[in-house]
Every structure is written in C-alpha cells, then in structure tokens.
Coordinates of C-alpha atoms in Angstrom, one line a residue:
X1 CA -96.2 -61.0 -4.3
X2 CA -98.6 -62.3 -7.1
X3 CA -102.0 -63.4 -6.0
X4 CA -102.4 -67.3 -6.0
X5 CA -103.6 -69.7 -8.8
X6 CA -107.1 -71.5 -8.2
X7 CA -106.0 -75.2 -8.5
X8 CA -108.7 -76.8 -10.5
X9 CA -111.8 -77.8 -8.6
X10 CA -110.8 -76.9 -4.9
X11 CA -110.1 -73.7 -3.1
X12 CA -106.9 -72.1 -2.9
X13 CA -104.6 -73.3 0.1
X14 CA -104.3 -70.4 2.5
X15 CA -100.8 -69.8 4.1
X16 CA -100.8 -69.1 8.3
X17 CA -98.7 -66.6 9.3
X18 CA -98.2 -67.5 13.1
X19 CA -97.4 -64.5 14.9
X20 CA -100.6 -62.4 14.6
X21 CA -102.8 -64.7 15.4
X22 CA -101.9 -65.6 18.9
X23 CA -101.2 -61.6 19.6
X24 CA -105.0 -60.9 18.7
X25 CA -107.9 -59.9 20.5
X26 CA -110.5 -62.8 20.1
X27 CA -113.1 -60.1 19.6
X28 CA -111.1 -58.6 17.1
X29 CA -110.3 -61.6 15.2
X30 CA -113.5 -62.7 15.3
X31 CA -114.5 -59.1 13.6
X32 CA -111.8 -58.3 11.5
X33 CA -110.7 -61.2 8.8
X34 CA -107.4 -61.6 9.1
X35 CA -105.5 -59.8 5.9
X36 CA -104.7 -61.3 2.8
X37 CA -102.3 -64.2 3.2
X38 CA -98.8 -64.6 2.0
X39 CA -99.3 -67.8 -0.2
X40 CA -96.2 -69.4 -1.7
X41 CA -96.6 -70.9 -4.5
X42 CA -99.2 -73.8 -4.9
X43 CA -96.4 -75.8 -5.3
X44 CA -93.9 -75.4 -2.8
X45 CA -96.2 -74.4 0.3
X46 CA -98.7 -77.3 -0.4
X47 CA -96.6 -79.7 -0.1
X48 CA -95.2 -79.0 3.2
X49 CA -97.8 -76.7 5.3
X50 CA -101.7 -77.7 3.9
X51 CA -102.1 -80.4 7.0
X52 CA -101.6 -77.7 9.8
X53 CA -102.4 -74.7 8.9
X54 CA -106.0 -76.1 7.9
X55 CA -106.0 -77.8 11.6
X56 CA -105.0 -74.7 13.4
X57 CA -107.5 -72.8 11.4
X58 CA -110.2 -74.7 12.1
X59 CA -109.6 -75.1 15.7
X60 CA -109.3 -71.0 15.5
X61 CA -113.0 -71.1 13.9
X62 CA -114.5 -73.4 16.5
X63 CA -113.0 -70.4 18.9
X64 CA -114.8 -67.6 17.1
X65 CA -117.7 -69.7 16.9
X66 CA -117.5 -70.6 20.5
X67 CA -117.4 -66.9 21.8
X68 CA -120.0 -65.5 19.4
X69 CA -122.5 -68.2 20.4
X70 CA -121.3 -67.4 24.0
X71 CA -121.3 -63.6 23.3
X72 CA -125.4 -64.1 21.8
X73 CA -126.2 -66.3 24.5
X74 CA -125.2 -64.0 26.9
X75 CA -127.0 -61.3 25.2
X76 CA -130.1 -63.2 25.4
X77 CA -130.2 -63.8 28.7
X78 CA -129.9 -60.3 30.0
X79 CA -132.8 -59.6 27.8
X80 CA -134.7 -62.3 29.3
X81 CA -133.7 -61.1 33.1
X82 CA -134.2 -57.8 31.8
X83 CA -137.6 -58.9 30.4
X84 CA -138.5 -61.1 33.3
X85 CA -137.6 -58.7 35.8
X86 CA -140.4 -55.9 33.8
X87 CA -142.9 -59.2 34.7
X88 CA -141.9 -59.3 38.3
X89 CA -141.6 -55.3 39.3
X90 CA -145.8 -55.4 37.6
X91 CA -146.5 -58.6 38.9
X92 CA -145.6 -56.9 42.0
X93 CA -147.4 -53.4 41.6
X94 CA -150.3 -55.4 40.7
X95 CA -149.9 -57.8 43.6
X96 CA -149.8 -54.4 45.9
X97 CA -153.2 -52.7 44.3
X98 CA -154.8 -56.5 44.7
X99 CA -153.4 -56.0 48.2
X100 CA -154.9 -52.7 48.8
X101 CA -158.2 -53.1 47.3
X102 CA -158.6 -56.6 49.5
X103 CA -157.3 -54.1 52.8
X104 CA -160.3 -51.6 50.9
X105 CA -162.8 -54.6 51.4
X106 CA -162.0 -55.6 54.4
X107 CA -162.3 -52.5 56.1
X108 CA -165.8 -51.5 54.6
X109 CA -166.7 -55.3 55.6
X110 CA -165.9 -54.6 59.0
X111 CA -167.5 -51.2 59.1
X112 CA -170.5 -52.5 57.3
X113 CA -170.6 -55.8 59.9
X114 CA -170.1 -53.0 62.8
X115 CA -173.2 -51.1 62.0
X116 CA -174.9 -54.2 61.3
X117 CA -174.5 -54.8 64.9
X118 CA -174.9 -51.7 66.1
X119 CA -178.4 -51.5 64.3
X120 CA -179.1 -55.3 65.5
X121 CA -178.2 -54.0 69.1
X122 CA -179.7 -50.4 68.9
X123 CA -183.4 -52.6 67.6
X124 CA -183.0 -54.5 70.6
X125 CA -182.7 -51.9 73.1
X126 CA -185.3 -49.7 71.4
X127 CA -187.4 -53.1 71.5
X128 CA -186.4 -54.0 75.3
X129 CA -187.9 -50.1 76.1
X130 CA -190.8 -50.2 74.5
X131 CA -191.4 -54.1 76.5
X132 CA -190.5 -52.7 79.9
X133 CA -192.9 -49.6 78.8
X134 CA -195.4 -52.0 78.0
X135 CA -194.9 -54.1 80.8
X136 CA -194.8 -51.1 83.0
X137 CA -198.5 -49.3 81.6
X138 CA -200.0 -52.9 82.2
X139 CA -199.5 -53.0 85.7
X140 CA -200.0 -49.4 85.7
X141 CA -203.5 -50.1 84.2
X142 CA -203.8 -53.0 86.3
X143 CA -203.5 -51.3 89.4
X144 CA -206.0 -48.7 87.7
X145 CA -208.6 -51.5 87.4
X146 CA -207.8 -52.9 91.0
X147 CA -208.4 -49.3 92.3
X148 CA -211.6 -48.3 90.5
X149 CA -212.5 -52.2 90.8
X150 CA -212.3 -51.9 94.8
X151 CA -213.8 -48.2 94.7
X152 CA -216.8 -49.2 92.7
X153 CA -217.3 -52.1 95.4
X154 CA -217.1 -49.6 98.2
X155 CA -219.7 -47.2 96.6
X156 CA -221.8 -50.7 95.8
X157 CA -221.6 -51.2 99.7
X158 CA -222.8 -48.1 100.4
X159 CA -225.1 -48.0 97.8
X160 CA -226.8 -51.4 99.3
X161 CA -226.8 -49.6 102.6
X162 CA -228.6 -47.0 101.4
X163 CA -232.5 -47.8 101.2
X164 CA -235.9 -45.6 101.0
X165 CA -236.5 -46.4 104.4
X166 CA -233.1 -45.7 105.8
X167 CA -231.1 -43.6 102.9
X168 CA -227.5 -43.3 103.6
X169 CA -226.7 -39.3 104.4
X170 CA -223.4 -39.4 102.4
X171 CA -225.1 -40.6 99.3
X172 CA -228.0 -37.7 99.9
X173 CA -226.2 -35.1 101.2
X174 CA -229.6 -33.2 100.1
X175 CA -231.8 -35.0 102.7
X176 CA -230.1 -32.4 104.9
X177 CA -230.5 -29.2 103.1
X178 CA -232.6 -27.2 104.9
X179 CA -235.2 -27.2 102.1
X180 CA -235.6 -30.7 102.0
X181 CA -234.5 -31.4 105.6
X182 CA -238.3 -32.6 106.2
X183 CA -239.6 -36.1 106.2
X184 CA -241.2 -37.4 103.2
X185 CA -243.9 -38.4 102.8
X186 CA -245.6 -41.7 104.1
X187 CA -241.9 -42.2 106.4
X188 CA -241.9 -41.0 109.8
X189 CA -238.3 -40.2 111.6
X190 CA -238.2 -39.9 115.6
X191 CA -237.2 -35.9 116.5
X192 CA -235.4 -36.7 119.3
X193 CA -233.2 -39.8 117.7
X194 CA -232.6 -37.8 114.4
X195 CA -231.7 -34.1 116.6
X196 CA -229.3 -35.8 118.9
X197 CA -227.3 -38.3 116.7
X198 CA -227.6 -36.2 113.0
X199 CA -224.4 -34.1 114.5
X200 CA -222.6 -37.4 115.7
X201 CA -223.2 -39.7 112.6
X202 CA -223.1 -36.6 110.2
X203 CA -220.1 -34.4 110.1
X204 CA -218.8 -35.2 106.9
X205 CA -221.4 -33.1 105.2
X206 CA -221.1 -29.8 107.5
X207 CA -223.0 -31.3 110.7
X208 CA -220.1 -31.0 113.0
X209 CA -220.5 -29.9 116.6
X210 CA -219.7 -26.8 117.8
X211 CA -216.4 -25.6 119.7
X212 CA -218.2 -24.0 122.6
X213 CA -220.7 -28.0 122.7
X214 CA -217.4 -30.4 122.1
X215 CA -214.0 -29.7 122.5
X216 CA -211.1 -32.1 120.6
X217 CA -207.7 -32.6 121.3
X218 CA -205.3 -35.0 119.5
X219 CA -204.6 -38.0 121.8
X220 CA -200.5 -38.2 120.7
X221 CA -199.9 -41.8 121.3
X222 CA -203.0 -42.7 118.6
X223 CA -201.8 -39.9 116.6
X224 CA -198.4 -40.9 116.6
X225 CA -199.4 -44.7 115.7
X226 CA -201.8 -43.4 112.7
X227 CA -199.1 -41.2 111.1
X228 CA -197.0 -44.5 111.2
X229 CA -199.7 -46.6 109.7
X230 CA -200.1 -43.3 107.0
X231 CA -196.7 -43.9 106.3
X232 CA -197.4 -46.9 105.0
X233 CA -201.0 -48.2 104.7
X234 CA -202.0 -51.9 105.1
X235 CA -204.8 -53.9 106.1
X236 CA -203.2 -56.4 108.4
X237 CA -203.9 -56.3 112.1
X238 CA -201.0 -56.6 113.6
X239 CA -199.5 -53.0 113.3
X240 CA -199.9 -51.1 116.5
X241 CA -202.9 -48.6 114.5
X242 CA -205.1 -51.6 113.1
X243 CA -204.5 -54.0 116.5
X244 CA -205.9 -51.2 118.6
X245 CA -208.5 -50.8 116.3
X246 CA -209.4 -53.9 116.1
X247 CA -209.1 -54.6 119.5
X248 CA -211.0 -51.4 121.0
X249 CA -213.8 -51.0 118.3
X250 CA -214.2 -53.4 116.0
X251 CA -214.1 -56.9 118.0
X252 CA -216.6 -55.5 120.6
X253 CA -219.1 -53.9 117.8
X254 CA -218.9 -57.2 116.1
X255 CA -219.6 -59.5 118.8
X256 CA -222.8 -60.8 118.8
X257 CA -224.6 -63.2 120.9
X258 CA -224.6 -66.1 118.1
X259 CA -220.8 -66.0 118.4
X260 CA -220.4 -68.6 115.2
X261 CA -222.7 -66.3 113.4
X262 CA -220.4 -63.3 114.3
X263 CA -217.1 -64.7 113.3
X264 CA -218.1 -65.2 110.2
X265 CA -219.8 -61.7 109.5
X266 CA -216.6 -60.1 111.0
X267 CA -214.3 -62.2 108.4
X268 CA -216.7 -60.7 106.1
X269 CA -216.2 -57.2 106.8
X270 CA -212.8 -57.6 106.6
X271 CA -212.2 -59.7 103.5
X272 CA -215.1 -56.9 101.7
X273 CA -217.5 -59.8 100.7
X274 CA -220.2 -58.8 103.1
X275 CA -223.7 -57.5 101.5
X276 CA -226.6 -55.8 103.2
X277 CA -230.1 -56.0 101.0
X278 CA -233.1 -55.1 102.5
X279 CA -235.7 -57.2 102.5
X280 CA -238.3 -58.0 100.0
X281 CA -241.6 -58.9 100.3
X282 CA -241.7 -62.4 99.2
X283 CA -241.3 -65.5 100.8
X284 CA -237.5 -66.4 101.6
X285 CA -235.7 -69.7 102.3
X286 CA -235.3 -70.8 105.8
X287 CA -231.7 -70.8 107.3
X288 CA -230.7 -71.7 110.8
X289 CA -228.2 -70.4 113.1
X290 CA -227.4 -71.8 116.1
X291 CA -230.5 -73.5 116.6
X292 CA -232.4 -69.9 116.1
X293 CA -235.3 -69.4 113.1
X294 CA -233.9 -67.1 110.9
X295 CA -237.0 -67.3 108.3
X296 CA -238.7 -65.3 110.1
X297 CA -238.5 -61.4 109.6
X298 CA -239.3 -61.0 113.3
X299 CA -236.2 -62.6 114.8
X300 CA -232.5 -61.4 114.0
X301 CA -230.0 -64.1 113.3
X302 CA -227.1 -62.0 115.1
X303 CA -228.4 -60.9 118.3
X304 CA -231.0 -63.9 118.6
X305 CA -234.1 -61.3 119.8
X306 CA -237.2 -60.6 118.7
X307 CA -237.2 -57.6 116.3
X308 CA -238.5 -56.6 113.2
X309 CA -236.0 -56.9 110.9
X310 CA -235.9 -55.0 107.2
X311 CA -232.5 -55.9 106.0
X312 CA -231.2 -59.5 105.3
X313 CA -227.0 -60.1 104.9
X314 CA -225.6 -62.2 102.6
X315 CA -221.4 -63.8 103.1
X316 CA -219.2 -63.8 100.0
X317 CA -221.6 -65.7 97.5
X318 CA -223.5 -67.9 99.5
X319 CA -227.2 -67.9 98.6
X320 CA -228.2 -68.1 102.1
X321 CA -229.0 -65.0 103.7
X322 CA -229.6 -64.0 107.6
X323 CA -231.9 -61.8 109.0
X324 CA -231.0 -58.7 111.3
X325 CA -232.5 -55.9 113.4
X326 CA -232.1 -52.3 112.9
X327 CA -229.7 -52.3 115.8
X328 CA -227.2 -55.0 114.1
X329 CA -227.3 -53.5 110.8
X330 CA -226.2 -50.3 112.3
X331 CA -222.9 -52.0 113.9
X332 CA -222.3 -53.8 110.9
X333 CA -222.5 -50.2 108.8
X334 CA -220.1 -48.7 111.0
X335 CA -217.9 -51.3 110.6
X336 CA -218.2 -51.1 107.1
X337 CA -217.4 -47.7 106.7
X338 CA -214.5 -47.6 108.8
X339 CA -213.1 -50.6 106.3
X340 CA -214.0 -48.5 103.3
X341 CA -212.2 -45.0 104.7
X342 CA -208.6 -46.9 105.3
X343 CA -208.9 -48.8 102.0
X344 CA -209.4 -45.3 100.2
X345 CA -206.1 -44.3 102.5
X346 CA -204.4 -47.8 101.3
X347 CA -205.7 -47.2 97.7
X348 CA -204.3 -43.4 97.5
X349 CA -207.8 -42.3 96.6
X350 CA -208.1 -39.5 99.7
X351 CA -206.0 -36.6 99.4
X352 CA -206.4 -34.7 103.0
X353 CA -203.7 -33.9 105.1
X354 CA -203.0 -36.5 108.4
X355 CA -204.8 -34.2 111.1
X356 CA -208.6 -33.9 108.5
X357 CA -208.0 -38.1 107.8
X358 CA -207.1 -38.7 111.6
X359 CA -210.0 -36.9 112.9
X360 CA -212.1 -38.6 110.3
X361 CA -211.1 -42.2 111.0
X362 CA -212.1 -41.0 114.9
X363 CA -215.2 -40.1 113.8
X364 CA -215.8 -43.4 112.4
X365 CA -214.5 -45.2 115.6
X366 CA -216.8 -43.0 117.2
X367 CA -220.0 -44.0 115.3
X368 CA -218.7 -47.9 116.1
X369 CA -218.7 -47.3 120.2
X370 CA -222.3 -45.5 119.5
X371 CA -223.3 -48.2 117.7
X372 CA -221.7 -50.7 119.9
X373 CA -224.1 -49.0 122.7
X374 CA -226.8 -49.2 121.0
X375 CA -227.6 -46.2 119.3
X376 CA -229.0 -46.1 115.8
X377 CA -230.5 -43.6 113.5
X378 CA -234.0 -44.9 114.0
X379 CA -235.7 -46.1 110.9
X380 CA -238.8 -44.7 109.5

C-alpha cells in the first residue's frame, strides 16, 4: 500500500477502518494513536467517505477529550480531599492541644481560686481568734480592774477607820507585838476594856482564845447554808446565808434611834459608799436630822445622845456629813467589815478552806452582837 499524496494546501483525508475502533479500550485509544490508516487513493475514497469518517472522528475526539478532562478532574479532586483532609486531621490535633491547654487553665484557675479562698477563709478565722482573744483579755482585764478597783476601796475603808486615836489592829498588827504592845505616848487606853475585848475583836492576828477559856463547835444548819452561799457567792439578801445574816446581826446593829438616819447609813454599808473621817478641828456645816443638832461634836446624829463624838460619816458623795459617838462608829465598823470579808469571798481574793472562812465570818458576826451591846474598844 503506498503512502498517500498531500493534496495541495489541506491535510491528507484519513481512511476509518470501523472495526477497531468500537472494540477498543477508551483508555487505550486515548493512549495509543490508532495505526497508520489504509487510505485509498485521494481519488476514489474522497469522493465517497471524507463526510463521515471526519464526523465519526471528531465525535471519537470529543470522547477522548471528555474522559481525559474527566480522568484530570478526578485526579484533582482526590488531591484536594487528600489535601483537605491533611488540614482537617491538624486542624483537629491542634483543636485537641487548644483543648487541653484551656482544661490546663482551667484547672490551675480553679486550684489558684481554691487557695484564694482558703487563704481568704484561713485570714478570717485567724482574725476571728485573735478578736475573741482580744475580746476575752478585755473583760479579763476588766474584771482585773473591778477586783483591785473594789479591793483598793475596801483597804480605803479601812484605812479611813483607822486613826491615831483609834488605829485599826489589822492595819498595825505591830501595836500588838509585845515590844510595842504599850500605849504611846500622850494616848491613854482603859486596861480593863483593852484585856477583855483585844481576844474577842482580835483573832485574826494570833489573839484567839484558848481551848480550855472557849470551846467552838460548828452549828450544821449555819454551816450547811454558808457552804451553799460558798458555792456560789452573792450579795443579795435573799439567800438563806445573807437573810439570816441580815436579819440576826446586821438589821439590829444598824438600827438606831433616828430610824430615817439609819436606813440610809445601812443602804450605805451595803451599796460600799459609806465613809468614816474623823473629825477635824475646824468649824463644820450644820446638818439636821430629825429635828436633832448635828453641828455640834457633842451630840451623835445616829443614836440622838449626848456624846463626844471624834468621827463624822459621810453617804455616797453628799457633802453633808453626820456626827457620831464612839459607840455608833463601832457598829457601823463591824458592819463594815463583815461587808468587806464576803466581797473578798465574792471577789475570789481569799483562798482558805470553808471551816478557817466560816469561823471567820462568825467572828465578824460576833464583833456585830458585841457591838450591838454596846461594847467598844474604848478610845484613847
């Protein structure tokens, strides 16, 4: 077969061969070019084959064309899955370390707001101690003050009691000594007074009588209220301990003729606001009692008699004072020291078992009844 003639100025014609063509892989025809074509001569074949051969071949190129372009395209897009799922698996990892640094975070937030508040709460308490420690050395200090503020006005009562003429033996326990147990001079003291009531009005400092001269015995009914009062000390009257008290020794030694005189000397014992000075040598204001001159030195506001009195008293902080005799003063001190003994008992200031504080407070009952009959360490 001889290789076709170029016509002048257009391509050769090609020849189809039908057969192979339809039996053909479209892969393969796409890749291989079909082999060389049986062409006729220009003449012959031109004539009667050019319109669909060229037709059928075109319609076979549009095919190629199709599946390569399809083939490409398909190619491309796995890449771009292929490429977008790369983007998605380290979007993803990065999305799980954002995840776990933001679970980081919010853990150390939580531990860091937790200690916060454990600090904020442990500040609190440690402040809250330190108030109620506070709070509780205040009142401890407060009830300090109250205690030394009432012991300093017991000693201040006893102190006031306690003159040159008349010094109180519990403040000078030396007066007794027998060294100095004579008078001094320019004061005189009656033997017979000071020998028979030093033992009575004295015990405290070693002057106690004698087994074989006075016996004791514990009266149980007053013991038995006393250790109830002991149990729990007060100043009211109306425990059993107090009301007997009271009743027995301290309303008769307090009652005085001038009765409107003696209530108000008694409320003055017991409130503490009663002072005892003794009596200066000046001119002092006039104040009446129940129609009785109390200006005078020799007339005693209490008792109404004519008696030479060396010691004035003075109710809570009233600048009037009244005048009283020897006798009333004493009755008034034994009052006052009884007072004074169960406020140390109240205050916790005496530390002595019940039977020593027991027979104490009777001794101070007893100077009241001695007292309250008239019997008083007689003044020099």
């Amino acid at each position: 077969m001889c290789p076709p003639q170029p016509d002048q100025g257009l391509p050769p014609p090609l020849a189809a061969v039908p057969v192979p063509w339809k039996s053909t892989d479209p892969c393969q025809g796409h890749r291989e070019s079909p082999g060389p074509l049986v062409e006729t001569s220009a003449g012959e074949e031109a004539q009667g084959q050019e319109g669909p051969a060229a037709t059928q071949l075109d319609v076979l190129r549009l095919r190629s064309s199709s599946m390569e372009i399809r083939e490409k395209g398909s190619e491309f897009l796995k890449e771009e899955l292929h490429r977008a799922q790369k983007e998605l698996k380290l979007k993803d990892e990065e999305c799980e370390r954002l995840s776990k640094v933001r679970e980081q975070l919010e853990q150390e937030l939580e531990e860091l707001t937790a200690s916060l508040f454990e600090e904020a709460h442990k500040m609190v308490r440690e402040a809250n101690m330190k108030q109620a420690a506070s709070e509780k050395q205040l009142k401890e200090a407060g009830g300090k003050i109250d205690m030394l503020q009432a012991e300093v006005t017991a000693l201040k009562t006893l102190v006031i009691t306690s003159t040159p003429a008349s010094p109180n033996r519990e403040l000078h326990p030396q007066l007794l000594s027998p060294t100095k147990a004579g008078p001094r001079k320019g004061h005189f003291r009656h033997k017979s007074t000071s020998s028979t009531l030093c033992p009575a009005v004295c015990p405290a400092v070693g002057h106690t009588l004698t087994p074989d001269r006075e016996g004791k015995e514990v009266d149980t009914i007053l013991f038995a209220e006393f250790q109830a009062w002991r149990e729990a000390p007060t100043l009211d009257k109306t425990c059993p301990f107090l009301e007997r008290v009271h009743r027995e020794d301290v309303g008769p030694c307090l009652d005085f003729t001038m009765q409107e005189l003696s209530t108000l000397v008694r409320a003055a014992v017991e409130d503490n606001t009663l002072t005892i000075e003794p009596v200066a040598s000046q001119t002092l204001p006039a104040v009446k009692v129940a129609e009785v001159e109390c200006s005078s030195t020799n007339t005693c506001a209490l008792s109404g008699l004519t008696r030479t009195c060396r010691h004035r008293i003075r109710l809570g902080d009233s600048e009037s004072h009244y005048y009283i005799s020897p006798s009333s003063r004493a009755r008034i001190t034994a009052v006052c020291n009884f007072f004074t003994y169960i406020r140390y008992i109240q205050q916790g200031l005496v530390r002595q078992d019940a039977e020593p504080m027991f027979w104490e407070i009777m001794r101070l009952r007893k100077e009241m009844s001695l007292a309250k009959l008239g019997f008083f360490p007689q003044e020099a």
